[in-house]
Coordinates of C-alpha atoms in Angstrom, one line a residue:
M405 CA 0.0 0.0 0.0
I406 CA 1.3 3.4 -1.0
M407 CA 1.0 6.1 1.7
N408 CA -0.6 9.4 0.7
R409 CA 1.9 12.3 1.1
T410 CA -0.5 14.2 3.3
E411 CA -0.9 11.4 5.7
I412 CA 1.3 11.4 8.8
S413 CA 2.5 8.4 10.7
E414 CA 0.9 8.0 14.2
N415 CA 4.3 8.2 15.9
V416 CA 5.4 11.4 14.2
T417 CA 4.8 14.9 15.6
I418 CA 5.4 18.0 13.4
I419 CA 7.3 20.9 15.0
P420 CA 6.4 24.1 12.9
A421 CA 9.2 26.2 11.4
I422 CA 10.0 29.6 12.9
S423 CA 11.7 32.6 11.2
R424 CA 15.4 33.1 11.3
K425 CA 14.9 36.3 13.2
S426 CA 12.9 34.5 15.9
L427 CA 15.7 31.9 16.2
S428 CA 18.3 34.5 17.1
T429 CA 16.2 37.1 19.1
D430 CA 13.9 37.4 22.0
S431 CA 10.3 38.0 21.0
N432 CA 10.1 40.7 23.6
R433 CA 13.1 42.5 22.2
L434 CA 12.6 45.6 20.0
T435 CA 13.6 45.4 16.4
R436 CA 17.0 47.1 15.9
V437 CA 16.8 49.5 12.9
A438 CA 19.5 51.6 11.2
A439 CA 19.3 54.0 8.3
Y440 CA 21.8 54.8 5.6
C441 CA 22.0 58.2 3.9
R442 CA 24.4 59.6 1.3
V443 CA 25.0 62.6 -0.8
S444 CA 27.7 62.6 -3.5
T445 CA 28.8 66.3 -3.4
E446 CA 29.4 69.0 -0.8
E447 CA 27.3 71.7 -2.5
E448 CA 24.9 73.7 -0.4
N449 CA 21.7 72.1 -1.8
Q450 CA 23.2 68.6 -1.3
K451 CA 24.1 69.5 2.2
N452 CA 20.5 70.4 2.9
S453 CA 19.4 67.1 1.4
Y454 CA 21.9 65.3 3.6
A455 CA 20.6 67.0 6.8
A456 CA 17.0 66.4 5.8
Q457 CA 17.6 62.6 5.3
I458 CA 19.2 62.3 8.8
S459 CA 16.4 64.3 10.4
Y460 CA 13.7 62.3 8.6
Y461 CA 15.0 58.8 9.5
T462 CA 15.7 59.8 13.1
E463 CA 12.1 60.9 13.6
Y464 CA 10.7 58.0 11.5
I465 CA 12.4 55.3 13.5
N466 CA 11.9 56.8 16.9
A467 CA 8.2 57.2 16.1
A468 CA 7.7 53.3 15.8
P469 CA 7.3 51.8 19.3
E470 CA 8.5 48.4 18.2
W471 CA 11.7 49.8 16.7
K472 CA 14.9 50.7 18.4
L473 CA 17.3 53.2 16.6
V474 CA 20.8 51.7 16.2
G475 CA 22.2 54.6 14.4
I476 CA 22.0 56.9 11.3
F477 CA 25.0 56.1 9.0
A478 CA 25.6 58.9 6.6
D479 CA 28.4 59.6 4.1
E480 CA 28.7 63.2 2.9
G481 CA 30.4 64.2 -0.4
I482 CA 31.2 60.6 -1.3
S483 CA 30.6 58.8 -4.6
G484 CA 28.4 55.8 -4.5
T485 CA 30.2 53.9 -7.3
R486 CA 32.3 52.0 -4.8
T487 CA 32.0 51.1 -1.2
K488 CA 35.7 51.1 -0.3
N489 CA 35.9 54.8 0.7
R490 CA 32.5 55.1 2.4
A491 CA 33.5 54.9 6.1
Q492 CA 30.0 55.1 7.5
F493 CA 28.7 52.5 5.1
N494 CA 31.5 50.1 6.1
S495 CA 30.8 50.8 9.8
M496 CA 27.2 49.8 9.2
M497 CA 28.2 46.6 7.5
E498 CA 30.5 45.7 10.4
L499 CA 27.6 46.2 12.9
A500 CA 25.5 43.9 10.8
R501 CA 28.2 41.2 10.8
K502 CA 28.2 41.4 14.6
N503 CA 24.4 40.8 14.6
K504 CA 23.5 44.2 16.0
I505 CA 21.1 45.3 13.2
D506 CA 17.9 43.7 12.1
I507 CA 16.6 46.3 9.5
I508 CA 18.3 48.9 7.4
L509 CA 16.3 51.7 5.8
C510 CA 17.5 53.6 2.7
K511 CA 15.9 56.3 0.6
S512 CA 16.7 54.5 -2.7
I513 CA 19.0 52.0 -4.3
S514 CA 21.1 54.7 -5.9
R515 CA 21.8 56.1 -2.4
F516 CA 22.9 52.6 -1.3
A517 CA 25.2 51.9 -4.3
R518 CA 25.6 52.9 -7.9
N519 CA 27.7 49.9 -8.7
T520 CA 25.5 46.8 -9.6
V521 CA 28.0 44.3 -8.4
D522 CA 28.7 46.0 -5.1
C523 CA 25.0 46.6 -4.5
L524 CA 24.0 42.9 -5.0
D525 CA 27.1 41.6 -3.1
C526 CA 26.2 43.7 0.0
I527 CA 22.5 42.9 -0.1
R528 CA 23.2 39.1 -0.4
E529 CA 25.6 39.3 2.5
L530 CA 23.0 41.2 4.6
K531 CA 20.3 38.6 3.7
S532 CA 22.7 35.8 4.8
L533 CA 23.1 37.6 8.1
G534 CA 19.3 37.9 8.6
V535 CA 19.3 41.6 7.9
T536 CA 16.5 43.2 5.9
V537 CA 17.1 46.2 3.7
I538 CA 14.1 48.4 2.8
F539 CA 14.3 50.8 -0.2
E540 CA 11.5 53.4 0.2
K541 CA 11.5 54.9 -3.3
E542 CA 11.4 51.6 -5.1
N543 CA 9.2 50.0 -2.4
I544 CA 11.5 47.0 -2.2
N545 CA 11.9 44.7 0.8
T546 CA 14.9 42.3 0.5
S547 CA 13.2 39.7 2.7
T548 CA 10.8 38.8 -0.1
V549 CA 11.9 36.1 -2.6
S550 CA 11.4 38.2 -5.7
S551 CA 13.3 41.3 -4.5
E552 CA 16.7 40.4 -6.0
F553 CA 15.6 40.7 -9.6
A554 CA 14.1 44.1 -9.0
I555 CA 17.2 45.2 -7.1
S556 CA 19.4 44.1 -10.0
L557 CA 17.2 46.1 -12.4
Y558 CA 17.2 49.3 -10.3
A559 CA 20.9 49.0 -9.5
S560 CA 21.7 48.7 -13.2
F561 CA 19.7 51.9 -13.8
A562 CA 21.6 53.6 -11.0
Q563 CA 25.0 52.4 -12.4
A564 CA 24.0 53.6 -15.9
E565 CA 23.0 56.9 -14.5
S566 CA 26.3 57.2 -12.8
E567 CA 28.2 56.4 -16.0
S568 CA 26.1 59.0 -17.8
I569 CA 26.8 61.6 -15.2
S570 CA 30.5 60.8 -15.3
K571 CA 30.6 61.3 -19.1
N572 CA 28.8 64.6 -18.7
V573 CA 31.2 65.8 -16.0
T574 CA 34.2 64.7 -18.2
W575 CA 32.7 66.6 -21.1
G576 CA 32.2 69.7 -19.0
I577 CA 35.8 69.6 -17.6
E578 CA 37.3 69.2 -21.1
R579 CA 35.1 72.1 -22.4
S580 CA 36.4 74.2 -19.4
F581 CA 40.0 73.2 -20.4
R582 CA 39.4 74.4 -24.0
E583 CA 38.3 77.7 -22.6
G584 CA 41.6 78.0 -20.7
N585 CA 40.2 77.4 -17.2
V586 CA 42.8 75.8 -15.0
R587 CA 42.0 73.4 -12.2
Y588 CA 45.1 74.0 -10.0
Q589 CA 46.6 71.1 -8.1
M590 CA 49.4 72.8 -6.0
G591 CA 49.3 70.5 -2.9
R592 CA 52.7 69.0 -3.7
T593 CA 54.3 71.9 -5.7
L594 CA 57.3 73.5 -4.0
G595 CA 57.1 77.3 -4.1
Y596 CA 53.3 77.7 -4.4
R597 CA 50.2 77.8 -2.2
M598 CA 46.6 78.4 -3.2
G599 CA 45.1 81.7 -2.4
A600 CA 41.5 82.6 -1.3
D601 CA 40.8 83.7 -4.8
G602 CA 41.5 80.2 -6.2
K603 CA 44.8 81.3 -7.8
P604 CA 48.2 80.1 -6.7
Y605 CA 50.7 82.6 -5.1
I606 CA 54.4 82.3 -4.7
V607 CA 56.1 81.4 -1.4
E608 CA 59.3 83.2 -1.7
D609 CA 61.5 81.1 0.7
E610 CA 60.7 78.0 -1.3
A611 CA 60.9 79.8 -4.6
Q612 CA 64.6 80.5 -3.9
T613 CA 65.2 76.8 -3.9
V614 CA 63.4 76.3 -7.2
R615 CA 65.4 79.1 -8.8
K616 CA 68.6 77.6 -7.5
I617 CA 67.8 74.2 -9.0
F618 CA 67.1 75.7 -12.5
S619 CA 70.2 77.9 -12.4
L620 CA 72.5 75.1 -11.4
Y621 CA 71.2 72.7 -14.0
A622 CA 71.4 75.4 -16.8
E623 CA 75.1 75.9 -15.8
G624 CA 75.8 72.2 -16.5
H625 CA 75.5 70.6 -13.0
R626 CA 74.1 67.1 -12.8
A627 CA 70.8 66.3 -11.0
E628 CA 72.7 64.1 -8.5
E629 CA 75.1 67.0 -7.7
I630 CA 72.2 69.4 -7.2
A631 CA 70.3 67.0 -4.9
G632 CA 73.4 66.4 -2.8
L633 CA 74.0 70.2 -2.5
L634 CA 70.4 70.8 -1.4
T635 CA 70.5 68.0 1.1
K636 CA 73.8 69.3 2.5
E637 CA 72.3 72.8 2.8
G638 CA 69.1 71.5 4.5
A639 CA 66.7 72.8 1.8
V640 CA 63.2 71.7 2.7
R641 CA 61.0 69.9 0.2
R642 CA 57.2 70.4 -0.1
N643 CA 56.5 67.5 2.3
G644 CA 58.9 68.9 4.9
S645 CA 61.8 66.5 4.3
S646 CA 65.3 67.9 3.7
V647 CA 66.5 64.7 1.9
W648 CA 66.8 65.2 -1.8
E649 CA 67.2 62.6 -4.6
R650 CA 67.9 62.9 -8.3
F651 CA 64.2 62.3 -9.3
H652 CA 63.1 65.2 -6.9
V653 CA 65.2 67.6 -8.9
Y654 CA 63.9 66.3 -12.3
Q655 CA 60.3 66.6 -11.1
I656 CA 60.9 70.3 -10.5
L657 CA 62.8 70.8 -13.8
K658 CA 60.1 69.2 -15.9
N659 CA 57.2 71.0 -14.2
E660 CA 55.7 73.7 -16.5
K661 CA 54.0 75.4 -13.6
Y662 CA 57.2 77.1 -12.6
V663 CA 57.2 79.2 -15.8
G664 CA 53.6 80.1 -15.3
D665 CA 52.1 77.6 -17.7
A666 CA 49.7 74.7 -17.1
L667 CA 49.4 71.4 -18.9
L668 CA 45.9 70.1 -18.3
Q669 CA 44.6 66.5 -18.3
K670 CA 47.9 64.8 -17.6
T671 CA 45.9 61.9 -16.1
Y672 CA 42.4 60.6 -16.9
T673 CA 39.7 58.4 -15.3
V674 CA 39.9 54.8 -16.7
N675 CA 36.7 53.5 -15.0
C676 CA 34.1 55.8 -13.4
L677 CA 33.0 52.9 -11.1
T678 CA 36.5 52.1 -9.6
H679 CA 37.7 55.7 -10.0
E680 CA 41.0 54.3 -11.4
R681 CA 43.2 56.9 -13.0
A682 CA 46.1 56.5 -15.4
K683 CA 48.8 58.7 -16.9
N684 CA 47.6 60.3 -20.2
C685 CA 50.0 59.0 -22.8
G686 CA 47.9 60.1 -25.8
Q687 CA 44.7 58.3 -24.9
K688 CA 43.0 61.7 -24.3
P689 CA 43.7 65.2 -25.6
M690 CA 45.8 67.5 -23.4
Y691 CA 45.4 71.3 -23.1
F692 CA 48.3 73.7 -22.7
V693 CA 47.5 77.0 -21.2
Q694 CA 50.4 79.6 -21.4
N695 CA 50.8 82.3 -18.8
S696 CA 48.0 81.0 -16.6
H697 CA 49.6 82.2 -13.4
K698 CA 52.7 84.0 -12.1
G699 CA 55.8 82.0 -12.8
I700 CA 58.8 81.5 -10.4
I701 CA 61.3 81.0 -13.3
D702 CA 61.6 83.4 -16.3
R703 CA 60.8 81.8 -19.7
R704 CA 64.4 82.2 -21.0
T705 CA 65.8 80.2 -18.2
Y706 CA 63.0 77.6 -18.4
D707 CA 63.6 77.2 -22.2
A708 CA 67.3 76.8 -21.6
V709 CA 66.8 74.1 -19.1
R710 CA 64.3 72.3 -21.4
L711 CA 66.9 72.3 -24.2
E712 CA 69.6 71.0 -21.8
L713 CA 67.2 68.2 -20.7
E714 CA 66.6 67.2 -24.3
K715 CA 70.3 67.4 -25.1
R716 CA 71.3 65.1 -22.2
K717 CA 68.5 62.7 -23.2
R718 CA 69.8 62.5 -26.8
R719 CA 73.3 61.8 -25.3
R720 CA 71.9 58.8 -23.3
E721 CA 70.1 57.5 -26.4
Y722 CA 73.3 57.8 -28.4
G723 CA 75.2 55.9 -25.8
K724 CA 72.7 53.1 -25.8
K725 CA 72.9 52.8 -29.6
Q726 CA 76.7 52.7 -29.5
G727 CA 76.8 50.1 -26.7
S728 CA 79.4 52.1 -24.9
E729 CA 80.0 52.9 -21.3
F730 CA 77.5 55.8 -21.8
A731 CA 74.6 53.3 -22.3
D732 CA 73.7 53.6 -18.6
P733 CA 70.3 55.4 -18.5
V734 CA 71.6 57.6 -15.6
F735 CA 74.5 58.8 -17.8
R736 CA 77.2 60.7 -15.9
T737 CA 80.1 62.5 -17.4
R738 CA 82.9 64.0 -15.3
Y739 CA 84.5 65.9 -18.1
S740 CA 82.4 68.3 -20.3
L741 CA 84.6 67.6 -23.3
S742 CA 83.6 64.0 -23.3
R743 CA 80.4 64.7 -25.3
C744 CA 81.7 67.7 -27.2
L745 CA 85.0 67.1 -28.9
V746 CA 84.5 65.2 -32.2
C747 CA 87.0 63.3 -34.3
P748 CA 87.3 64.6 -37.9
Y749 CA 87.9 61.1 -39.3
C750 CA 85.4 58.7 -37.7
G751 CA 83.0 61.1 -36.1
S752 CA 83.3 59.6 -32.6
Y753 CA 83.7 61.6 -29.4
Y754 CA 87.1 62.1 -27.8
K755 CA 87.9 60.4 -24.5
R756 CA 90.2 61.5 -21.7
C757 CA 93.2 59.4 -20.7
T758 CA 96.3 59.8 -18.7
W759 CA 99.8 59.7 -20.0
I760 CA 102.9 59.4 -17.8
L761 CA 105.6 61.8 -19.2
K762 CA 108.8 63.2 -17.8
E763 CA 106.9 66.0 -16.0
G764 CA 104.5 63.4 -14.5
K765 CA 100.9 62.4 -15.1
V766 CA 99.3 64.5 -17.9
G767 CA 95.7 64.5 -19.0
M768 CA 95.3 63.8 -22.7
W769 CA 92.4 63.6 -25.1
R770 CA 92.2 60.9 -27.9
C771 CA 89.6 59.5 -30.3
K772 CA 87.6 56.9 -28.4
N773 CA 87.9 54.4 -31.3
R774 CA 91.7 54.8 -31.3
L775 CA 91.8 54.2 -27.5
T776 CA 89.5 51.2 -27.4
G777 CA 90.4 49.2 -30.5
N778 CA 93.4 50.9 -32.2
H779 CA 91.1 52.1 -34.9
C780 CA 91.2 55.6 -36.5
P781 CA 95.1 55.8 -36.5
K782 CA 95.1 59.2 -38.1
S783 CA 93.3 61.0 -35.3
F784 CA 95.1 63.6 -33.3
S785 CA 95.9 63.6 -29.6
Y786 CA 95.7 66.8 -27.5
R787 CA 97.0 67.9 -24.1
E788 CA 94.1 68.8 -21.9
S789 CA 95.7 72.0 -20.7
D790 CA 96.2 73.1 -24.4
L791 CA 92.6 72.4 -25.2
H792 CA 91.4 74.4 -22.2
S793 CA 93.5 77.4 -23.1
A794 CA 92.2 77.3 -26.7
I795 CA 88.6 77.1 -25.6
L796 CA 89.1 79.9 -23.0
N797 CA 90.6 82.2 -25.6
A798 CA 87.7 81.6 -28.0
I799 CA 85.1 82.3 -25.4
N800 CA 86.9 85.5 -24.2
N801 CA 87.4 86.7 -27.7
M802 CA 83.7 86.1 -28.5
M803 CA 82.8 88.4 -25.5
A804 CA 85.4 91.0 -26.0
I805 CA 85.4 91.8 -29.7
P806 CA 83.0 91.6 -32.7
P807 CA 82.6 88.1 -34.1
A808 CA 84.1 88.9 -37.5
A809 CA 87.3 90.3 -35.8
A810 CA 87.5 87.2 -33.6
G811 CA 87.8 84.9 -36.5
C812 CA 84.3 83.6 -36.5
V813 CA 83.1 81.8 -39.6
N814 CA 79.5 82.8 -38.8
S815 CA 78.4 85.6 -36.5
S816 CA 75.5 85.5 -34.1
A817 CA 73.6 88.2 -36.0
E818 CA 74.0 86.2 -39.3
I819 CA 72.6 83.1 -37.6
H820 CA 69.7 85.0 -36.2
K821 CA 68.9 86.5 -39.6
K822 CA 69.2 83.1 -41.3
L823 CA 66.9 81.4 -38.8
S824 CA 64.3 84.3 -38.9
D825 CA 64.3 84.2 -42.8
E826 CA 63.8 80.5 -42.8
L827 CA 61.0 80.7 -40.2
D828 CA 59.2 83.3 -42.3
R829 CA 59.5 81.1 -45.3
I830 CA 58.2 78.0 -43.5
N831 CA 55.2 79.9 -42.0
K832 CA 54.3 81.1 -45.5
N833 CA 54.5 77.5 -46.8
I834 CA 52.4 76.3 -43.9
S835 CA 49.7 78.8 -44.7
E836 CA 49.7 77.8 -48.4
T837 CA 49.6 74.1 -47.5
V838 CA 46.6 74.7 -45.1
R839 CA 44.8 76.4 -48.0
E840 CA 45.5 73.5 -50.2
L841 CA 44.0 71.1 -47.7
T842 CA 40.9 73.3 -47.3
Q843 CA 40.4 73.3 -51.1
V844 CA 40.7 69.5 -51.2
E845 CA 37.9 69.3 -48.6
I846 CA 35.7 71.7 -50.5
T847 CA 36.2 69.8 -53.8
R848 CA 35.4 66.5 -52.1
N849 CA 32.1 67.9 -50.6
E850 CA 31.1 69.3 -54.0
L851 CA 31.7 65.9 -55.7
L852 CA 29.7 64.0 -53.0
S853 CA 26.8 66.4 -53.2
A854 CA 26.5 66.2 -57.0
V855 CA 27.0 62.4 -57.3
S856 CA 24.4 60.4 -59.3
G857 CA 24.1 56.8 -60.5
S858 CA 25.7 57.4 -63.9
M859 CA 28.7 59.2 -62.5
I860 CA 29.6 56.8 -59.7
D861 CA 32.7 55.4 -61.4
K862 CA 34.0 58.8 -62.4
V863 CA 33.4 60.3 -59.0
S864 CA 35.0 57.3 -57.2
A865 CA 38.2 57.8 -59.3
E866 CA 38.3 61.5 -58.5
L867 CA 37.7 60.9 -54.8
T868 CA 40.6 58.4 -54.8
D869 CA 42.8 61.0 -56.3
L870 CA 41.7 63.6 -53.8
N871 CA 42.4 61.3 -50.9
R872 CA 45.9 60.6 -52.3
R873 CA 46.5 64.4 -52.7
E874 CA 45.2 65.1 -49.2
A875 CA 47.6 62.5 -47.6
E876 CA 50.6 64.0 -49.5
I877 CA 49.6 67.5 -48.4
A878 CA 49.1 66.4 -44.8
D879 CA 52.6 64.8 -44.8
R880 CA 54.1 68.0 -46.2
L881 CA 52.3 70.0 -43.5
D882 CA 53.6 67.8 -40.7
S883 CA 57.2 68.1 -42.1
L884 CA 56.9 71.9 -42.2
K885 CA 55.6 72.1 -38.7
Y886 CA 58.4 69.8 -37.5
R887 CA 61.0 72.0 -39.1
R888 CA 59.4 75.1 -37.7
D889 CA 59.6 73.6 -34.2
L890 CA 63.3 72.9 -34.7
I891 CA 64.0 76.4 -35.8
N892 CA 62.1 77.8 -32.8
K893 CA 64.3 75.7 -30.5
E894 CA 67.4 77.0 -32.3
Q895 CA 66.3 80.6 -31.9
I896 CA 65.7 80.0 -28.2
K897 CA 69.1 78.4 -27.9
A898 CA 70.8 81.3 -29.7
D899 CA 69.0 83.9 -27.6
N900 CA 70.0 82.2 -24.4
A901 CA 73.6 82.0 -25.5
D902 CA 73.7 85.6 -26.5
K903 CA 72.3 86.6 -23.1
L904 CA 74.9 84.5 -21.3
L905 CA 77.8 85.9 -23.5
N906 CA 76.6 89.5 -22.9
E907 CA 76.4 89.1 -19.1
F908 CA 79.5 86.9 -18.7
K909 CA 82.8 88.3 -17.6
A910 CA 86.2 87.2 -19.0
V911 CA 87.6 84.1 -17.3
K912 CA 91.1 82.9 -16.8
V913 CA 90.6 79.4 -15.4
F914 CA 88.7 76.7 -17.2
D915 CA 85.6 75.5 -15.5
E916 CA 83.7 72.3 -16.5
T917 CA 80.4 74.3 -16.5
L918 CA 81.6 76.6 -19.3
L919 CA 81.0 74.2 -22.2
P920 CA 77.4 73.2 -21.4
R921 CA 76.6 76.9 -21.2
F922 CA 78.3 78.3 -24.2
V923 CA 79.5 75.5 -26.6
T924 CA 77.5 72.9 -28.5
R925 CA 80.3 71.2 -30.5
I926 CA 84.1 71.2 -30.9
D927 CA 85.6 69.7 -34.1
A928 CA 89.2 68.6 -34.1
L929 CA 90.4 70.2 -37.4
D930 CA 94.1 69.2 -37.1
K931 CA 96.7 68.9 -34.4
N932 CA 97.1 72.7 -34.2
E933 CA 93.5 74.0 -34.6
I934 CA 90.0 73.3 -33.5
I935 CA 86.6 74.7 -34.6
I936 CA 84.2 75.7 -31.8
T937 CA 80.4 76.0 -32.4
F938 CA 78.8 78.2 -29.9
A939 CA 75.2 77.8 -28.6
N940 CA 74.2 81.0 -30.3
G941 CA 75.2 79.6 -33.7
A942 CA 78.5 81.4 -34.0
V943 CA 81.5 79.3 -35.2
S944 CA 85.1 80.2 -34.4
R945 CA 88.5 78.7 -35.1
S946 CA 91.0 78.6 -32.2
K947 CA 94.7 77.7 -32.4
I948 CA 96.3 75.2 -30.1
K949 CA 99.7 76.3 -28.8

């Protein structure tokens, strides 16, 4: 005989199920209720909403005789896209895990979380702990079986809304950037503080350190040397430390804020939910605002340092390609002639060595290839003292008498005129090239607007030809702009060298900082003469005694 499922054996007694809440609580105990509030910004209207939420839930919970207020957990000015930084929310979750909360009230799912995954994970954990969450706006109670689907739906809407808001905010920020509005971040910038008007102002004590760094680097000192000097002098960094490293010096030298400019959108938000940010390496446009605030460094000094940084970078890259001892990325040179004196036969740099002669140890300069592998046998060898004397004479002559009388092949004025004429010619070519591109675009639009079925083949061929012409013109335009930038750099270099030469006094003793400041190249012409190319473009011959 098969027993009916509704029948119960005579020796079985059913004990009815009771709720999980009843299992863990006393029936006479009040229900412990908490409320969670959040506003995402600290604006005045949001602050009013924040205060109103706290007041409402405090009165609402205290008005229910069967409820006991555990606490109002409220995060102000915090985004809801992730729970990590919401201190009050995390405190509430900890109390729930300690079985001290029975019900949580919240205005809406978007106030609870704008990240669908976080929202569902937290609600599932609370349900497993026997805690009910009630969302008033959506009329959802998580104790019901069907609530999770509705929560997923509303949480997805909240996340989509957050993503939309993020895009709108990003668009607004970029539009502000285009208009030249700068969002200053000076919290870690030595020499600046933010004023009440929202503009940065200069802190003179710190600014002196910044000026010293730029001045020393422009004179040819290495970043390591500058860092050691500042540490020895006890110069204070922005964070209060007086210990300086090489990269601290580079951070200051490469910061455009010190000349009064601002480069905007150096970083960008990768994910609006995780708030992850990354360095902008071309993924987003950048915006350069010139003269946005008062600079600590004058533009001439700043440009000179930028040129020096670029020059030293090229030297390191050259060393890597040559596979020489200069391949170390933190290239150090003790002697300024090491990357300046060039062999006329193989094009390599000269290298210092020591000879032991009758008068003792003597510093000598020989072609690097001849020293390392006995190549380049025709190259000349020079006494270091003779080279220093010849260079000093050339520099002093350049400052004392007109370039033509000093034996210069090219004078500074001639170089300036040549650069200026070439720049005018390039700017004219750029204007003509832009007009050509515009005409191509007009012709293309006219063709597309007049196209018909019978002319498709002909128009297609003409469009192909236009696209080819457009690509050629665009390449030509890029080349012209590149050449223009090079000439601008040469003009800056020449101006800086002229200024240095005009302000410099005659010297009698060779200094290793002289060459980086005044000279770009020295060619070994023969054993009795060298050709010196100055930073301002002037070229001079100098005899070696």
